[in-house]
Short mmCIF file of C-alpha atoms in Angstrom, two decimals:
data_model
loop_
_atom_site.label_atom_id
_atom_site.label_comp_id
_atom_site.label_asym_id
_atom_site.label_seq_id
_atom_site.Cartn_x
_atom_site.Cartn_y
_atom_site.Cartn_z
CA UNK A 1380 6.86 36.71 -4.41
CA UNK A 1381 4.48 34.34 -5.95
CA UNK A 1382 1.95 32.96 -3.84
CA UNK A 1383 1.85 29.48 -3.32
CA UNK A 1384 -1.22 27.71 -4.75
CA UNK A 1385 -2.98 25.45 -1.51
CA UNK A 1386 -3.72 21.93 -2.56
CA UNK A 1387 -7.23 21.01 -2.00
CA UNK A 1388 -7.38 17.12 -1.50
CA UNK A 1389 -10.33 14.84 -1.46
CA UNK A 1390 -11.40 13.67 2.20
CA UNK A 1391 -11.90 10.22 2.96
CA UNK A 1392 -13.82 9.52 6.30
CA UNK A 1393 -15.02 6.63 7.63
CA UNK A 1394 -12.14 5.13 9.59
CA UNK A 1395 -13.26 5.44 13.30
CA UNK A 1396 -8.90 4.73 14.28
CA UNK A 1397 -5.72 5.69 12.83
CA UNK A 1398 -5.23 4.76 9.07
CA UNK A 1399 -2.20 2.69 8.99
CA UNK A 1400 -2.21 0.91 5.41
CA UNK A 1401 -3.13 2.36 2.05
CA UNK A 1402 -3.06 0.31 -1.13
CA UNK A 1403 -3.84 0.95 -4.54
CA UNK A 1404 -4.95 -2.08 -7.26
CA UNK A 1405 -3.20 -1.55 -11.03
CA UNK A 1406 -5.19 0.26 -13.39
CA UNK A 1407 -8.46 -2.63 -14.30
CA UNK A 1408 -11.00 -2.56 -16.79
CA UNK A 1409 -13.21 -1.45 -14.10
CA UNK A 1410 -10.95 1.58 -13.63
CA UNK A 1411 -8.71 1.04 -10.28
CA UNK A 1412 -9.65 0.71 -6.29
CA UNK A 1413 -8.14 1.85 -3.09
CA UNK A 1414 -7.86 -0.04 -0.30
CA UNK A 1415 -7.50 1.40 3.08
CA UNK A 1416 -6.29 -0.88 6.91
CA UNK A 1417 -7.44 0.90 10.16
CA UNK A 1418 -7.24 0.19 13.67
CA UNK A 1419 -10.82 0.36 13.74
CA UNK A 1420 -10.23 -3.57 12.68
CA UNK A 1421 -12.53 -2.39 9.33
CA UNK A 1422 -10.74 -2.47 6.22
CA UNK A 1423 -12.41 -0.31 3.20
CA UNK A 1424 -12.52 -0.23 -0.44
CA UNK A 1425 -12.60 3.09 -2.57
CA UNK A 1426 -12.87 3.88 -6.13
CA UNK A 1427 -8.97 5.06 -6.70
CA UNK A 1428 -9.98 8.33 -8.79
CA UNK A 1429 -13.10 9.96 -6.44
CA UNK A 1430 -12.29 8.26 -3.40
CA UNK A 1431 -15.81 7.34 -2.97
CA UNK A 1432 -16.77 4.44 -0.48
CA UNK A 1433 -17.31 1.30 -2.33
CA UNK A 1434 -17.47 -0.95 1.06
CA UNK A 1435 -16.14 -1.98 4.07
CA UNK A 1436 -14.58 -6.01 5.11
CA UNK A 1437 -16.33 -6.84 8.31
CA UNK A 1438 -15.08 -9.71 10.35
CA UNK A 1439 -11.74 -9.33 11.56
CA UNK A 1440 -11.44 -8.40 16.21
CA UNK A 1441 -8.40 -6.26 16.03
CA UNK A 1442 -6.62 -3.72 14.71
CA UNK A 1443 -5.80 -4.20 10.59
CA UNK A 1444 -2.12 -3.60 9.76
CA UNK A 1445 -1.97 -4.21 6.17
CA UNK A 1446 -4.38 -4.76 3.07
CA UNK A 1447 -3.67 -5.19 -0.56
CA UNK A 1448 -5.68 -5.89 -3.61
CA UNK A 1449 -4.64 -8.90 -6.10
CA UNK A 1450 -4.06 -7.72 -9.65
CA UNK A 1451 -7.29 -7.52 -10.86
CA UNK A 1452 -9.02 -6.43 -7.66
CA UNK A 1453 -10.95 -9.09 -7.46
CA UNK A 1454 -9.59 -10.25 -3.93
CA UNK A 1455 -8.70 -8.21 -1.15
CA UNK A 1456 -6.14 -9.33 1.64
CA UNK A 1457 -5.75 -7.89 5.13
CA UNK A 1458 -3.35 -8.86 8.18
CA UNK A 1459 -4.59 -8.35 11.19
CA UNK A 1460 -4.06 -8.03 15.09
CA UNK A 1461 -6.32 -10.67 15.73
CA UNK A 1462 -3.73 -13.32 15.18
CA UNK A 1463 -5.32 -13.61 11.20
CA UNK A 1464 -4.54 -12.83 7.88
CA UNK A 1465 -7.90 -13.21 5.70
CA UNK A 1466 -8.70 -13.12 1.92
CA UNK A 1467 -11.86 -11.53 0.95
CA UNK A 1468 -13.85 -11.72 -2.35
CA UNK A 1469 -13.94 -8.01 -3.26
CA UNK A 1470 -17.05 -7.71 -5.17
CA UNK A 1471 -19.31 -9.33 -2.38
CA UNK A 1472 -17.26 -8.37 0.72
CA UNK A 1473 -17.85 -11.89 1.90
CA UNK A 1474 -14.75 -14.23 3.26
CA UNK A 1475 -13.32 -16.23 1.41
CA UNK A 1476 -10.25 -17.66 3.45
CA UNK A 1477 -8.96 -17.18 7.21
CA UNK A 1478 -5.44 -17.96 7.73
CA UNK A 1479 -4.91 -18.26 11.47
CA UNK A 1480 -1.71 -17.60 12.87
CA UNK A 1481 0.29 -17.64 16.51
CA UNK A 1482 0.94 -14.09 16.84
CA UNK A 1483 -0.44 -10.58 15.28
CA UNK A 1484 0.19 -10.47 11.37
CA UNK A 1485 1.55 -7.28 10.49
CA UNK A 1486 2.26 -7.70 6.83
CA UNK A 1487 0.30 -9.26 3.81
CA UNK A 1488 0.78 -9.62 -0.25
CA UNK A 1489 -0.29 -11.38 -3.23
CA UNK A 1490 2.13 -12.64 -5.59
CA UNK A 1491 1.68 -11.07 -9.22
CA UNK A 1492 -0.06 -13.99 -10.84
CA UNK A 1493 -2.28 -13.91 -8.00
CA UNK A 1494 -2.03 -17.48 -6.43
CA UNK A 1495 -0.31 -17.25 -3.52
CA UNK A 1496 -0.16 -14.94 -0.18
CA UNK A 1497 2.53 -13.85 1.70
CA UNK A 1498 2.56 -12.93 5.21
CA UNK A 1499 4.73 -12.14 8.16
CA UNK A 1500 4.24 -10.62 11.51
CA UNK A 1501 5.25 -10.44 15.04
CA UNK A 1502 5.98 -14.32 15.07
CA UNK A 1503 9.10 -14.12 12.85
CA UNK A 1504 7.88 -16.43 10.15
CA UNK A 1505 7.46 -15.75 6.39
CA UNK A 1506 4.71 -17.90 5.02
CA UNK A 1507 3.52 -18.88 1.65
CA UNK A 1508 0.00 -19.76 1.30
CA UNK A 1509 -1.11 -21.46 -1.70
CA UNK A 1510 -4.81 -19.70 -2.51
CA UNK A 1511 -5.78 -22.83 -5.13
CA UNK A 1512 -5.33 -24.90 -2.48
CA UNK A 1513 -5.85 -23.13 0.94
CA UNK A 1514 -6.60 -25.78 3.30
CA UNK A 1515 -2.73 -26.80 2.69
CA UNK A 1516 -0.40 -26.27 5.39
CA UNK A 1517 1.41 -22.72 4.26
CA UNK A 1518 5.27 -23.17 2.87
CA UNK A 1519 7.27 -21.16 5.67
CA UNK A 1520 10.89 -20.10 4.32
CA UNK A 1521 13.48 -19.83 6.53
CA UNK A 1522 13.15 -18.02 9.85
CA UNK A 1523 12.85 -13.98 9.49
CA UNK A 1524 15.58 -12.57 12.48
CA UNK A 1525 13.44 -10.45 13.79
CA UNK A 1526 9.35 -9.43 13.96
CA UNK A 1527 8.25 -9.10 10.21
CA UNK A 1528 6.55 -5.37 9.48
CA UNK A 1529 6.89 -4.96 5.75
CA UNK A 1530 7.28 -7.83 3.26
CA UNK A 1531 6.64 -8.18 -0.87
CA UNK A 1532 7.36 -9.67 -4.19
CA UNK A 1533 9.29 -9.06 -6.70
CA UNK A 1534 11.22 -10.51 -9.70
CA UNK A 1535 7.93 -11.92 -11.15
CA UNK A 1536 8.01 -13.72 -7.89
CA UNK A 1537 11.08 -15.33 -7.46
CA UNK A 1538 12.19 -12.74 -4.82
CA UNK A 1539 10.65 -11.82 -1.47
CA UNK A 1540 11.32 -8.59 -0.04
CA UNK A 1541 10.47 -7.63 3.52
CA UNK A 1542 12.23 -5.57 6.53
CA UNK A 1543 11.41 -6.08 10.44
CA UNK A 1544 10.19 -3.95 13.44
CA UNK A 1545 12.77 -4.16 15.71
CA UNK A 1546 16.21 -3.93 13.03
CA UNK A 1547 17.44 -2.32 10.38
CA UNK A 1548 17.62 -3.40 6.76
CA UNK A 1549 15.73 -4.98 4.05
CA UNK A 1550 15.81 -8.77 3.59
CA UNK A 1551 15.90 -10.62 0.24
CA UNK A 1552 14.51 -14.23 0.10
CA UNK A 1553 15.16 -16.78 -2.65
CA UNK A 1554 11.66 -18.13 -3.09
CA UNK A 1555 12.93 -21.26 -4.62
CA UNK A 1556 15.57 -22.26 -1.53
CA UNK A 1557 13.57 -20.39 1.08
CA UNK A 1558 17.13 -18.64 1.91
CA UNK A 1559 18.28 -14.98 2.36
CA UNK A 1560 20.44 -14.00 -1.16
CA UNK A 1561 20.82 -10.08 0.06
CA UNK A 1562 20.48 -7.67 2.78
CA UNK A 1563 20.30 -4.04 1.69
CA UNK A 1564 21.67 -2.22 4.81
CA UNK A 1565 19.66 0.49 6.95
CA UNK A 1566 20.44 2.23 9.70
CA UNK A 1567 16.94 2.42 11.42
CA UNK A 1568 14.11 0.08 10.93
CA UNK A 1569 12.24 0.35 7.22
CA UNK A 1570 8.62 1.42 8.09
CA UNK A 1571 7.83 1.22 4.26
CA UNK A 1572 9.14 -0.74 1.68
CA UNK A 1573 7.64 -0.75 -2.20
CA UNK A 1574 8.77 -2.10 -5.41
CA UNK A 1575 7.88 0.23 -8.19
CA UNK A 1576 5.86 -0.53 -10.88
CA UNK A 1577 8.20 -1.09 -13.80
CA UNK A 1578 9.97 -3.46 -11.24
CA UNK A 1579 13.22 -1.22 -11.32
CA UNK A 1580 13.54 0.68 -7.73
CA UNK A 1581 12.99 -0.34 -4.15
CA UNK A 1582 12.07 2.65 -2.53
CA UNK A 1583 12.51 2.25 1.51
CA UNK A 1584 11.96 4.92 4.25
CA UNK A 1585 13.87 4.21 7.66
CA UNK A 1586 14.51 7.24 10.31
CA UNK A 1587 15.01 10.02 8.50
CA UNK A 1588 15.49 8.92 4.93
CA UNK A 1589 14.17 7.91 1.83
CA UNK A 1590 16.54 5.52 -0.06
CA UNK A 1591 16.05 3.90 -3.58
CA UNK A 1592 17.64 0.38 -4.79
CA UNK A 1593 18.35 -0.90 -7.77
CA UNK A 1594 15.98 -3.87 -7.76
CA UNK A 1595 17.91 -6.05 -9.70
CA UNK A 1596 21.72 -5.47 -8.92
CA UNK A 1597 20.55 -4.32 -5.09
CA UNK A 1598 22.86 -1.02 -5.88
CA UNK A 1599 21.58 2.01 -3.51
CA UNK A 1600 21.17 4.33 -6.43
CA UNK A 1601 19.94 7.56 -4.19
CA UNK A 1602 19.37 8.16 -0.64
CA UNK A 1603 18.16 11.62 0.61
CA UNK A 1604 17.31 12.95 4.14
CA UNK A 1605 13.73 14.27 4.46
CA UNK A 1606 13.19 16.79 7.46
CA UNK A 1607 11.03 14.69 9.75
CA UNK A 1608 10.97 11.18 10.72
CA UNK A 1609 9.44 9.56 7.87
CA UNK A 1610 7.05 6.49 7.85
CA UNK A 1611 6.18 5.68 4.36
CA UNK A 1612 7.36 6.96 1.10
CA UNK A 1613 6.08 6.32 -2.59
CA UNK A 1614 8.18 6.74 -6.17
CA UNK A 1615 5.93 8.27 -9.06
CA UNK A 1616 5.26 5.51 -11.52
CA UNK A 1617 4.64 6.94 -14.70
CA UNK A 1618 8.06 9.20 -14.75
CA UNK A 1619 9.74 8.09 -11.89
CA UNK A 1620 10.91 11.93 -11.61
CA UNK A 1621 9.27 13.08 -8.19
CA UNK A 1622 8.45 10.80 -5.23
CA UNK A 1623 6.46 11.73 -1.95
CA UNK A 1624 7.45 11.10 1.59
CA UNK A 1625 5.34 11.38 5.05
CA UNK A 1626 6.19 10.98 8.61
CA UNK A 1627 5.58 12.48 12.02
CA UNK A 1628 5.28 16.60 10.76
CA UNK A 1629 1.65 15.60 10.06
CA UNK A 1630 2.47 16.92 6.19
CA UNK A 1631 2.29 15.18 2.43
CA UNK A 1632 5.98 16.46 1.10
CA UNK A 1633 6.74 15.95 -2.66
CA UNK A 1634 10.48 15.31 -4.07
CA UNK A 1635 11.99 15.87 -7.22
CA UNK A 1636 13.40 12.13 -7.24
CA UNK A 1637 16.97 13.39 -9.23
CA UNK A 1638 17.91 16.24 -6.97
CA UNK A 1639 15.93 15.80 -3.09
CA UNK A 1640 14.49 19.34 -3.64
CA UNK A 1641 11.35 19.82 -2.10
CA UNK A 1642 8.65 20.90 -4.87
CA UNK A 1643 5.35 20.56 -2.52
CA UNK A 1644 4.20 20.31 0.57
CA UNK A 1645 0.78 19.83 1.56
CA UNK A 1646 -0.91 20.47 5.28
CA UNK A 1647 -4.28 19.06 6.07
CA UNK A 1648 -3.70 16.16 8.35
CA UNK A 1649 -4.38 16.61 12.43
CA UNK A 1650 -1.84 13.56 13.08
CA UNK A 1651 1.46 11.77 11.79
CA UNK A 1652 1.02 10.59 8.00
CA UNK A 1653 1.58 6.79 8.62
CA UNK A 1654 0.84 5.27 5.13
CA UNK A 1655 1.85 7.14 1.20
CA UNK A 1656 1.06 5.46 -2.23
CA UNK A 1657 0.49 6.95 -5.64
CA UNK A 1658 -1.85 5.84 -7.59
CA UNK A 1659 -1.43 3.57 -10.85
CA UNK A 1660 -1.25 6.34 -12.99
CA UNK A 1661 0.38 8.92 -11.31
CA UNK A 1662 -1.96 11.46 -11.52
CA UNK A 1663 -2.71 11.12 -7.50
CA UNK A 1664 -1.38 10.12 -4.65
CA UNK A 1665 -2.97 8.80 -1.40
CA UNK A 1666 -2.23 9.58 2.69
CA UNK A 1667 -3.28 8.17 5.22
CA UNK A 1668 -2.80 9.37 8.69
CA UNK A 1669 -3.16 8.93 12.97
CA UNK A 1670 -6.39 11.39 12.28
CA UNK A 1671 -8.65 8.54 10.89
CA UNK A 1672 -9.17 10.24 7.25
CA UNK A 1673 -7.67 8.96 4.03
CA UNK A 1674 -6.58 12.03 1.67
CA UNK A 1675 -6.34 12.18 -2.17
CA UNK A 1676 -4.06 14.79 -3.46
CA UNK A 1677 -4.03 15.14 -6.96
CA UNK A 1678 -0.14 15.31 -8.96
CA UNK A 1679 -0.55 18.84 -9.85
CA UNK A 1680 -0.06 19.74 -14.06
CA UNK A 1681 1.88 18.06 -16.62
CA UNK A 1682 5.41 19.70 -17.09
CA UNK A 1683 6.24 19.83 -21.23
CA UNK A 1684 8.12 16.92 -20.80
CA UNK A 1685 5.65 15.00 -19.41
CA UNK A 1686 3.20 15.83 -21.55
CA UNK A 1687 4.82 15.01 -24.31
CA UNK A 1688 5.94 11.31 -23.25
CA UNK A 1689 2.18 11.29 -22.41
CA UNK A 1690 1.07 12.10 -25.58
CA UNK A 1691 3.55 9.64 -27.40
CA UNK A 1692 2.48 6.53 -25.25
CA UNK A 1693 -1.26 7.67 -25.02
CA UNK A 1694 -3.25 7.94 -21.73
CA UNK A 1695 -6.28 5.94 -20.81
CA UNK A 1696 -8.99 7.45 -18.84
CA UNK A 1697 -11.32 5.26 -17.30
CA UNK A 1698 -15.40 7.15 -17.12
CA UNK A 1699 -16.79 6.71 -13.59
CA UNK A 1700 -20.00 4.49 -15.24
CA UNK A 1701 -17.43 1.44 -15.27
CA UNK A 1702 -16.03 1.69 -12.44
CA UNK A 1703 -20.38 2.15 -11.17
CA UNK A 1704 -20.13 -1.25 -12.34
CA UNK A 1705 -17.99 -2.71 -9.88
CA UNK A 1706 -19.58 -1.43 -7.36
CA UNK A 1707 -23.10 -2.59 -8.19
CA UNK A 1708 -22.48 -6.10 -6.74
CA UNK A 1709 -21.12 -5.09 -3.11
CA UNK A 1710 -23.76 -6.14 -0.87
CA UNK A 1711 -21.98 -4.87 1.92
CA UNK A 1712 -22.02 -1.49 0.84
CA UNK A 1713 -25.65 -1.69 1.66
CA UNK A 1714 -25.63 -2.91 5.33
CA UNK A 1715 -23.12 -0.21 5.83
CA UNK A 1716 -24.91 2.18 5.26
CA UNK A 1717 -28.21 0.89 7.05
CA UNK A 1718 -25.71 0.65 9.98
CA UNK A 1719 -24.66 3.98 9.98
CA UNK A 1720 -28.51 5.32 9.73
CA UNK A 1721 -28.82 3.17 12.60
CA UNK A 1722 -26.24 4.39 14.57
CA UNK A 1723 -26.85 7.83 13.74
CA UNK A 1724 -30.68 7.08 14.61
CA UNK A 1725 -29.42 6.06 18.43
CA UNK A 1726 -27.28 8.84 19.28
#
């Protein structure tokens, strides 16, 4: 019997709490970033491909539930226990807008042409914030039914998604009348929702299984039932032929996305995987987990058929000095690591 060949993935530490949010900016001329939310209430940015620590958001007093990057990765959002959602200039690390709220913000996302916000949390209210003018009062559409966990755009923003803590299902808002057009039914609460890049599937995990959606006719094209409880799951978005699902087993397992066989499965974590996304280009994926460390596993080689599509549409590989770039102007990245001397100089 042929033995198995062990995935080695890269090791992210720095989170000092559970990792609970993972998300990963399009593909920039910069090359593309990684964004990671923590209970340690310190969000971090990563270069996508090495994984290396570009900086850390300081300023938010509680736990971070979600983070995203707008389309250029310019800005950084994060939703927070501390009753906030903030928007941070991701080249400086500074602030650049704190959105207070009445209750703990679980969820957080920029629209595609990078204007507004989303968010939603534990006070049952979807809100629109307007980022050209962000001293306006937020547009709220109509009242979520129950405490907001997951929520994003689609439909070139026309179309909010988002799902709740304590219900099944996946709610579809009309951004235009503020009103719910569609409900794509669950049995157990969706712990991850994500629209995939060409805009075609919503891929949801809730219990035990991973369903897709068509994301314009709301059709559930495939639903398959994974062998653990499953938190988050993530479609491939080059191919769209394998997708990856993690949960409470502590391990990273990889689907073929037309069958539900199990191709991989990949060990490392000491703690439920609470957060899966693959990168912009497929070619990784990123987990993180209850254990505090971020891993990046890499897609594994090209099957013929994949190469070939590759080698018809050409493939762009970004060299690490641009993405060196970037990083140059985060001041932050600085004082972090002063800190940590610091801290390391007290013990």
């Amino acid at each position: 019997m042929d033995k198995k060949k062990v995935a080695v993935p890269l090791v992210c530490h720095g989170h000092s709490r559970p990792v609970v949010d993972l998300f990963y900016s399009p593909i920039t001329p910069d090359g593309f970033f990684l964004i990671s939310a923590s209970k340690d209430s310190s969000p971090m940015l990563r270069n996508g491909e090495t994984g290396d620590w570009i900086g850390t958001f300081e300023g938010h007093k509680g736990a971070v539930w979600s983070c995203c990057l707008d389309t250029n990765a310019l800005r950084a959002a994060t939703a927070s226990a501390d009753f906030s959602a903030k928007v941070w200039d991701a080249l400086t690390g500074d602030v650049l807008h704190s959105f207070e709220h009445k209750h703990i913000v679980r969820a957080c996302a920029f629209s595609e042409d990078t204007r507004l916000l989303l968010t939603g949390g534990v006070e049952k209210v979807i809100r629109i914030y307007d980022l050209n003018r962000p001293d306006a009062p937020p547009r709220e559409v109509d009242k979520s039914p129950g405490s907001v966990r997951t929520a994003a755009w689609l439909h070139s923003d026309q179309t909010i998604l988002s799902s709740c803590t304590d219900m099944g299902g996946v709610r579809l808002w009309d951004v235009r009348t503020g009103k719910i057009v569609q409900t794509l039914e669950t049995k157990s609460s969706v712990t991850s929702s994500e629209v995939s890049q060409d805009g075609r599937y919503i891929t949801t995990a809730d219990g035990s299984t991973v369903k897709f959606w068509d994301a314009n006719y709301f059709g559930l094209v495939k639903s398959y039932n994974i062998p653990c409880t499953v938190e988050s799951a993530s479609l491939e978005p080059k191919f769209g032929n394998k997708f990856i699902a993690g949960g409470e087993d502590m391990w990273v397992h990889v689907f073929d996305f037309h069958t539900g066989d199990e191709i991989a499965c990949n060990k490392g974590h000491h703690g439920p995987v609470h957060c899966l996304r693959f990168s912009p280009g497929g070619e990784s994926y990123a987990s993180g987990s209850e254990d505090g460390t971020i891993r990046i596993w890499q897609t594994g080689p090209l099957t013929q058929d994949e190469t070939e599509a590759l080698a018809a549409n050409g493939k762009v590989k970004v060299p690490a000095e641009e993405v060196s770039r970037k990083i140059e102007g985060f001041h932050i990245a600085e004082e972090g690591k002063s800190k940590e001397k610091e801290e390391a100089g007290n013990e």
